[in-house]
mmCIF file of C-alpha atoms in Angstrom:
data_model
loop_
_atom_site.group_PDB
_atom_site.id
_atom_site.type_symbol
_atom_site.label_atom_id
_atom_site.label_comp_id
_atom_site.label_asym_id
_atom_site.label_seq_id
_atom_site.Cartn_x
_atom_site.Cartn_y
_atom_site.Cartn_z
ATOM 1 C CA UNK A 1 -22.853 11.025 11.247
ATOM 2 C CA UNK A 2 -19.233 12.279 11.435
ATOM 3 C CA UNK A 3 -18.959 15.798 10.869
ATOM 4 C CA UNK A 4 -15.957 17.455 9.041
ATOM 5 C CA UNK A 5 -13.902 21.073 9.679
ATOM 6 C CA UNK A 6 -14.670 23.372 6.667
ATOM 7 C CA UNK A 7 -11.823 22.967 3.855
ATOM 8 C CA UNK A 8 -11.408 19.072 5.144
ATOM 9 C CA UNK A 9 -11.242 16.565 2.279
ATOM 10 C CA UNK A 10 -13.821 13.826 3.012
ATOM 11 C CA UNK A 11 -11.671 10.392 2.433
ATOM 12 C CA UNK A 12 -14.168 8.090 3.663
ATOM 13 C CA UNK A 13 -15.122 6.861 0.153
ATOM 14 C CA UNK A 14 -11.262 6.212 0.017
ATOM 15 C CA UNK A 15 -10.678 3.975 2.809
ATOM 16 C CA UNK A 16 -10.498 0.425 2.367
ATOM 17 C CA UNK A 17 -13.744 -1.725 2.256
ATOM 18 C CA UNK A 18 -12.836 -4.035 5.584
ATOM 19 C CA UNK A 19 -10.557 -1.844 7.214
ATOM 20 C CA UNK A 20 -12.992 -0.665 9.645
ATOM 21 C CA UNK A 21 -16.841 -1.094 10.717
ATOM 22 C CA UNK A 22 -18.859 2.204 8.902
ATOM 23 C CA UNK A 23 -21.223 2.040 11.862
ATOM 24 C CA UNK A 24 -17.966 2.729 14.261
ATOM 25 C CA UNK A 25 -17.560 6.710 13.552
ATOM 26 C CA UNK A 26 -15.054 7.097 16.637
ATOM 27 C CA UNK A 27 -12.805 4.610 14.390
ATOM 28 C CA UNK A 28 -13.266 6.678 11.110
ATOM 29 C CA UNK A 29 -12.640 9.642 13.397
ATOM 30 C CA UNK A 30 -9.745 8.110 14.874
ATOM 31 C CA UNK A 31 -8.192 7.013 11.369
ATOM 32 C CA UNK A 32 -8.913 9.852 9.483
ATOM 33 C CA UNK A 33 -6.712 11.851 12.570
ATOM 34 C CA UNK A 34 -3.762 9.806 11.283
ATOM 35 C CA UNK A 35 -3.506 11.061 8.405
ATOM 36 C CA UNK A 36 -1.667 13.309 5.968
ATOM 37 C CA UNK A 37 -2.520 14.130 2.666
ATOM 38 C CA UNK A 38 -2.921 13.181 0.126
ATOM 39 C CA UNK A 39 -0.308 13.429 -1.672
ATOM 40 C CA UNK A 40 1.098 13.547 -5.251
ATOM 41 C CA UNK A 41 3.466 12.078 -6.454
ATOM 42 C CA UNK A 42 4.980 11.397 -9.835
ATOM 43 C CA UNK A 43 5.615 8.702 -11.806
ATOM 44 C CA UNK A 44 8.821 7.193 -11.061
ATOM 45 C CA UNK A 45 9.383 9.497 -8.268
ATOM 46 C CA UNK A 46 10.689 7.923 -4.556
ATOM 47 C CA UNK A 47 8.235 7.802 -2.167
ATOM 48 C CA UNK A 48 10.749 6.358 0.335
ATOM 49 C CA UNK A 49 14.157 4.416 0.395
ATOM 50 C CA UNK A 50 15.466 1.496 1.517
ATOM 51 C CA UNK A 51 16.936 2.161 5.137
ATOM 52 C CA UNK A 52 15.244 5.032 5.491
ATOM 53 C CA UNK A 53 13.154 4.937 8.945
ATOM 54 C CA UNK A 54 9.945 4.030 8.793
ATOM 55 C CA UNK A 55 7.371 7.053 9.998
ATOM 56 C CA UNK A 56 4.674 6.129 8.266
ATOM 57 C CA UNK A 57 2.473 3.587 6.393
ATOM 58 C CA UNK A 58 0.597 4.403 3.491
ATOM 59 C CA UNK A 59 -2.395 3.590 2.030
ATOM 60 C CA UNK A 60 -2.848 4.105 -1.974
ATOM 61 C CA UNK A 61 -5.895 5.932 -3.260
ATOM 62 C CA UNK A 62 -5.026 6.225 -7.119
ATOM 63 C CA UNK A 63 -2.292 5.202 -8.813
ATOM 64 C CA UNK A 64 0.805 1.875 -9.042
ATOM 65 C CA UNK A 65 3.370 2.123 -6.277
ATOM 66 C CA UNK A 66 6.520 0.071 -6.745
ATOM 67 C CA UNK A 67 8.462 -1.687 -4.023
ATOM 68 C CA UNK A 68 12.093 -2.249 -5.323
ATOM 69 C CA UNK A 69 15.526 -3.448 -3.951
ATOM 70 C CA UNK A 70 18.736 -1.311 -5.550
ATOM 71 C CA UNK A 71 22.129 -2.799 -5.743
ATOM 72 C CA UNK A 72 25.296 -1.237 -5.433
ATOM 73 C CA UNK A 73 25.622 -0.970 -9.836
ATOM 74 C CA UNK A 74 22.563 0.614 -10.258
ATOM 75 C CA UNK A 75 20.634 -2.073 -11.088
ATOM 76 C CA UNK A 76 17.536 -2.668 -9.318
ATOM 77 C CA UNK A 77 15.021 -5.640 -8.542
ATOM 78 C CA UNK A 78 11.302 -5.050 -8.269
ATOM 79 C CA UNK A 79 9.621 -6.845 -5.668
ATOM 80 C CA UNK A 80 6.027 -6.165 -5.816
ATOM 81 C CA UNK A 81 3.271 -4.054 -6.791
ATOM 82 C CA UNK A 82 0.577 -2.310 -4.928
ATOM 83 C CA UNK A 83 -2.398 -0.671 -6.290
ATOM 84 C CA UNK A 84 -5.430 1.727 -5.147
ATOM 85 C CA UNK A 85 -6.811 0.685 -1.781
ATOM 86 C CA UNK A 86 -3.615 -1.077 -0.963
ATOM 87 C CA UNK A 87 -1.529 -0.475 2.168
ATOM 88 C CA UNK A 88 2.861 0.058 1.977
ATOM 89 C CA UNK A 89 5.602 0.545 3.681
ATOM 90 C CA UNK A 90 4.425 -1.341 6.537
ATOM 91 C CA UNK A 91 7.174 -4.405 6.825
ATOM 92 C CA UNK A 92 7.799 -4.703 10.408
ATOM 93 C CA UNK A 93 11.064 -3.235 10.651
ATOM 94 C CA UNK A 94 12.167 -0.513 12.337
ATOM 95 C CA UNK A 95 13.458 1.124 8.313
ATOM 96 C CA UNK A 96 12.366 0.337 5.403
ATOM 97 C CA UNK A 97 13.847 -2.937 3.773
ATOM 98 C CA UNK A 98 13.038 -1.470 0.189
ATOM 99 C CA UNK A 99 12.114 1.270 -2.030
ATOM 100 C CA UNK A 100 8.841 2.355 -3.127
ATOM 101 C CA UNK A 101 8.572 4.734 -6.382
ATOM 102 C CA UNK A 102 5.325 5.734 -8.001
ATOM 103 C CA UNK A 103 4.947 3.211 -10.891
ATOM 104 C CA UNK A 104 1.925 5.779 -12.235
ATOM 105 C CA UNK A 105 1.077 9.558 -11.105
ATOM 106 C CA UNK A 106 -0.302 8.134 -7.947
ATOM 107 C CA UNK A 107 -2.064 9.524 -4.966
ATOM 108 C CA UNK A 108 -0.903 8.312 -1.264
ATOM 109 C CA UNK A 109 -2.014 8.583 2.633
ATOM 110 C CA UNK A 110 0.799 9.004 4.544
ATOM 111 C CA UNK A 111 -0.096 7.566 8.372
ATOM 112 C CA UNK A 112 2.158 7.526 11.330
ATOM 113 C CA UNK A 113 3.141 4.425 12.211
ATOM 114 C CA UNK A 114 3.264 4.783 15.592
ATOM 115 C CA UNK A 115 -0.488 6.210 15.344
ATOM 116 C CA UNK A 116 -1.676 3.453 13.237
ATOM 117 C CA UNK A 117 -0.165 0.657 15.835
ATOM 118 C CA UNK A 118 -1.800 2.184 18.818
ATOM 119 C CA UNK A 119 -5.028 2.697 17.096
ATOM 120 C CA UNK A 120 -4.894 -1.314 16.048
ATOM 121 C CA UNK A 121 -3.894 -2.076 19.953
ATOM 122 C CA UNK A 122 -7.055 -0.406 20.771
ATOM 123 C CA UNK A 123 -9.240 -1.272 17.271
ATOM 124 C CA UNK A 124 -9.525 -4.882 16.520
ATOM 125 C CA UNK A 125 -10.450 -3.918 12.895
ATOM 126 C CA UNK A 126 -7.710 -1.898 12.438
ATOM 127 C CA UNK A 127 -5.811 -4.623 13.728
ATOM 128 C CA UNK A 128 -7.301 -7.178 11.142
ATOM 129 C CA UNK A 129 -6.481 -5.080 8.355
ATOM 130 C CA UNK A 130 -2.970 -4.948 9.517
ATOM 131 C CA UNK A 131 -2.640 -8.658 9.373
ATOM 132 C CA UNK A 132 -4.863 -9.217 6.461
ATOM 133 C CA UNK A 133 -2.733 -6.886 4.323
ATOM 134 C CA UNK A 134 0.627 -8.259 5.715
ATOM 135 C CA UNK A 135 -0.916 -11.705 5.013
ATOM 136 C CA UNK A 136 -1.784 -10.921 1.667
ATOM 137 C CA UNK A 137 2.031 -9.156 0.724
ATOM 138 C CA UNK A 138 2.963 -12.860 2.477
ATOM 139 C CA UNK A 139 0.869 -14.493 -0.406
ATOM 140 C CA UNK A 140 2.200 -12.589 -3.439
ATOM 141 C CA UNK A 141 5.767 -13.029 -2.042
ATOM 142 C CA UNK A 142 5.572 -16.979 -1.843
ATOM 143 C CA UNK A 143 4.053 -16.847 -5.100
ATOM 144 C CA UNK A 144 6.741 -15.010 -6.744
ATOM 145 C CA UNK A 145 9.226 -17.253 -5.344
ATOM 146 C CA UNK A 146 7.267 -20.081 -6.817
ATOM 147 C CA UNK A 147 7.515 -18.345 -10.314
ATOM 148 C CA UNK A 148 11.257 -17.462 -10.064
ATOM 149 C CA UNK A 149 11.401 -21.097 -11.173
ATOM 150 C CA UNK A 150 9.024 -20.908 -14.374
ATOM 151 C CA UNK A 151 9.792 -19.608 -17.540
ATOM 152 C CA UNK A 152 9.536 -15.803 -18.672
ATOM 153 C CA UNK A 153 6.433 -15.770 -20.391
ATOM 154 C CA UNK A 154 4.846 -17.576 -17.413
ATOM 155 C CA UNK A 155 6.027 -14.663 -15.284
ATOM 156 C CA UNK A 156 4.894 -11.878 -17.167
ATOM 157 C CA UNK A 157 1.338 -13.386 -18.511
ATOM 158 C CA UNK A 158 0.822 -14.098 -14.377
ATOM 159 C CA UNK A 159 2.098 -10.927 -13.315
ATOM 160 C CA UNK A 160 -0.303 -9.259 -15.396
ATOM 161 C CA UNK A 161 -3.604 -11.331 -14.262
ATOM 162 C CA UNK A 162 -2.888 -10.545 -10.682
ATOM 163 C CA UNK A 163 -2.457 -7.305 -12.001
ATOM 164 C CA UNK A 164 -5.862 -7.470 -13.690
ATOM 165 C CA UNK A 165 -7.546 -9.039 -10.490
ATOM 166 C CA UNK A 166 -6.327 -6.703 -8.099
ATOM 167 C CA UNK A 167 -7.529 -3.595 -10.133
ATOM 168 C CA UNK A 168 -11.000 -5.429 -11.096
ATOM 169 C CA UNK A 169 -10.214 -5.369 -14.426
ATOM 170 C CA UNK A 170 -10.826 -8.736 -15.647
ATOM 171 C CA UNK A 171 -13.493 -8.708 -18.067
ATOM 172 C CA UNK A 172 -12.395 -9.574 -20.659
ATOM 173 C CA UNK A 173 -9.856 -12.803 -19.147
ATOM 174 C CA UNK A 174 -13.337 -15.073 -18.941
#
């Protein structure tokens, strides 16, 4: 099994379901290297900015992290949500193209970038995990364009059963 320094926080409960083969230790090893943290943060507090460069991708253990666009009068759009066992700030670009805030007291994994895209170039899971999350921020996007279209009510009653769905709390929607 993989062994852990004393005073080492064992994450491995905390990492995705998918992301990467439990019978593949060097992988775990290799991951778990990446990391830093966790870390805290508040609610409402900026995880990063928009423009900022992009060091790192994180994965969400607890908490709501908000990705948000500000505009010059202070106003500010909210783009999407991500909850525990979700992966951020991974968008491709070479800075971030919004800004994430904790929505919640949340708890993050902050992973080089540059780590976690040489792992995937060696890991196929990694690499599938990387696509299946950008496919799945793909998803939500399109959908929320489709809604743009729809009334209020039909926005917020579908924002919160994907809300429900993604956190497994659906019981009581049956």
């Amino acid at each position: 099994g993989l062994e852990l320094r004393p005073n080492v926080v064992d994450l491995r409960p905390n990492i995705p379901q998918g992301w990467i083969d439990a019978d593949d230790p060097q992988a775990v090893r290799s991951l778990l290297a990446l990391r830093r943290g966790p870390v805290s943060h508040q609610r409402n507090k900026v995880i990063f900015l928009e423009s900022e460069p992009v060091e790192y991708i994180f994965f969400l253990i607890e908490g709501v992290v908000r990705l948000c666009r500000t505009f010059k009068d202070g106003k500010r759009s909210i783009v999407n949500f991500h909850v525990a066992g979700e992966i951020f700030g991974f968008d491709g670009g070479r800075t971030h193209s919004l800004c994430a805030e904790a929505a919640t007291d949340a708890r993050v994994l902050a992973l080089k970038h540059s780590a976690v895209l040489n792992l995937a170039a060696r890991n196929g899971q990694v690499a599938n995990l990387l696509l299946a999350n950008t496919t799945k921020d793909l998803r939500r996007l399109r959908e929320h364009a489709v809604l743009m279209s729809r009334d209020a009510q039909c926005r917020l009653a579908t924002f919160f059963i994907d809300l429900a769905v993604r956190t497994g709390k659906t019981q009581n929607l049956d």
